[in-house]
Amino acid sequence: MENKNKFIREAVNESLKSVESGGGPFGAVIVKDNKIIAKAGNSVTGDIDPTAHAEINAIRAAAKKLKTFELSGCSIYCSCEPCPMCLGAIYWARIEKVFFASKTETAQEHGFDDSFIYKECEKPSHLRSVPMLELKVKNSDAAFLEWDSKNDKTSY
């Protein structure tokens, strides 16, 4: 049985450390077999990387530590409900459970509003506010055909 309160407090502590070091108010902890595998804060501004959210940073660290891109058997504890990008990464990593301390509405009240992105994801690509235009060229799909024919591929 995981010590959920201990791990969520650790995620909140990571969010506080992140703010103290100039990052955003977010922290994340990844746990497997009741042990912390990785923890991280938000480092978007420090790393000059819009993808350096706490959850993404923790996923990268956990995958590196466990030497696998699939984090099945892991849970993630987040100081705040994950944004759409982090939620996608959590699904891609096959993390089995997400715990969070604050809701997205709390983040919204403090200037971190992801509602626009959630709404954009629901729209067909041609109706999104960022133009998304298909440009087909010869061999556009060649990499997919090559992938399909590989016998030694690692599916994910």
XYZ file of C-alpha atoms in Angstrom:
156
model
C 0.000 0.000 0.000
C 1.429 3.348 -1.036
C 1.830 6.086 1.512
C -0.268 8.521 -0.529
C -0.129 11.418 1.940
C 3.666 11.243 2.163
C 4.043 11.254 -1.623
C 1.556 14.062 -2.293
C 3.296 16.173 0.379
C 6.570 15.503 -1.425
C 5.035 16.729 -4.700
C 3.827 19.894 -2.950
C 7.314 20.361 -1.469
C 8.759 20.088 -4.987
C 6.352 22.831 -6.128
C 7.546 25.089 -3.302
C 11.204 24.389 -4.165
C 10.398 25.191 -7.773
C 8.984 28.602 -6.854
C 11.976 29.325 -4.606
C 14.365 28.558 -7.484
C 12.492 30.745 -9.971
C 10.294 28.085 -11.564
C 6.542 27.740 -11.736
C 4.464 26.485 -8.779
C 4.347 22.839 -9.786
C 5.937 19.639 -8.502
C 5.660 15.940 -9.280
C 6.793 12.650 -7.783
C 6.784 9.244 -9.475
C 6.420 6.202 -7.255
C 6.872 2.496 -7.931
C 6.628 -0.258 -5.347
C 6.080 2.338 -2.613
C 9.412 4.050 -3.396
C 10.063 7.431 -4.964
C 11.675 6.815 -8.336
C 11.869 10.459 -9.422
C 10.756 13.900 -8.348
C 10.911 17.234 -10.088
C 9.693 20.773 -10.171
C 8.743 23.021 -13.032
C 11.778 24.421 -14.867
C 10.195 26.103 -17.901
C 11.882 29.469 -17.401
C 15.190 28.175 -16.054
C 15.638 25.644 -18.848
C 14.076 27.953 -21.434
C 11.907 24.988 -22.391
C 8.104 25.240 -22.616
C 7.840 21.470 -22.099
C 9.792 21.422 -18.813
C 6.718 20.993 -16.634
C 7.176 19.123 -13.360
C 5.354 16.030 -14.597
C 7.400 15.874 -17.817
C 10.648 16.390 -15.902
C 9.702 13.629 -13.444
C 8.683 11.251 -16.256
C 12.002 11.834 -18.032
C 13.950 11.220 -14.825
C 11.959 8.078 -13.954
C 12.321 6.615 -17.441
C 16.062 7.247 -17.352
C 16.411 5.726 -13.887
C 14.309 2.664 -14.723
C 15.855 2.426 -18.220
C 12.461 2.115 -19.895
C 10.032 4.397 -21.697
C 7.088 2.528 -20.208
C 6.314 3.392 -16.593
C 3.631 0.796 -15.975
C 3.420 -0.045 -12.305
C 4.111 3.597 -11.428
C 1.905 6.294 -9.937
C 2.465 10.018 -10.284
C 1.738 12.507 -7.520
C 1.285 16.066 -8.746
C 0.973 19.282 -6.818
C -1.740 20.277 -9.303
C -4.016 18.490 -11.736
C -1.929 17.897 -14.903
C -2.233 20.162 -17.934
C -3.150 18.681 -21.340
C 0.503 18.202 -22.368
C 1.395 16.443 -19.127
C -1.755 14.358 -19.236
C -0.755 13.168 -22.707
C 2.735 12.300 -21.462
C 1.261 10.403 -18.511
C -0.820 8.290 -20.887
C 2.125 7.730 -23.264
C 4.300 6.640 -20.327
C 1.604 4.157 -19.222
C 1.550 5.538 -15.685
C -1.236 3.726 -13.872
C -2.546 6.295 -11.390
C -2.508 10.069 -10.957
C -2.947 11.816 -7.617
C -3.093 15.607 -7.390
C -3.310 18.169 -4.606
C -4.857 21.202 -6.366
C -7.477 21.377 -9.100
C -7.033 23.114 -12.452
C -9.411 25.820 -11.251
C -6.903 26.770 -8.562
C -4.158 27.045 -11.181
C -6.491 29.187 -13.306
C -7.023 31.586 -10.393
C -3.257 32.090 -10.267
C -2.637 32.686 -13.967
C -2.199 29.126 -15.271
C -5.273 28.590 -17.430
C -5.236 25.549 -19.733
C -8.939 25.653 -20.622
C -8.156 27.121 -24.058
C -5.925 24.136 -24.898
C -8.528 21.618 -23.748
C -11.093 23.338 -26.009
C -8.670 23.410 -28.949
C -7.998 19.660 -28.620
C -11.706 18.946 -29.008
C -11.877 20.776 -32.356
C -11.121 19.195 -35.725
C -7.627 20.273 -36.820
C -8.921 22.611 -39.539
C -10.958 24.602 -36.963
C -8.153 25.226 -34.444
C -6.845 28.744 -33.861
C -3.321 27.705 -34.877
C -3.582 26.849 -38.584
C -2.926 23.163 -39.209
C -2.529 22.402 -42.882
C -1.686 19.056 -44.415
C 1.106 19.237 -47.001
C 1.422 15.918 -48.799
C 4.635 15.237 -50.681
C 6.003 12.163 -52.391
C 6.790 9.521 -49.754
C 4.861 11.370 -47.025
C 3.911 8.050 -45.500
C 7.129 6.162 -46.313
C 8.386 6.105 -42.716
C 5.137 4.438 -41.591
C 5.463 1.789 -44.310
C 9.091 1.216 -43.337
C 8.025 0.910 -39.679
C 5.349 -1.648 -40.577
C 7.894 -3.812 -42.405
C 10.455 -3.857 -39.561
C 10.794 -7.137 -37.682
C 13.007 -5.715 -34.933
C 10.897 -2.705 -33.922
C 10.013 -1.826 -30.354
C 6.327 -0.950 -30.256
C 5.127 1.692 -27.877
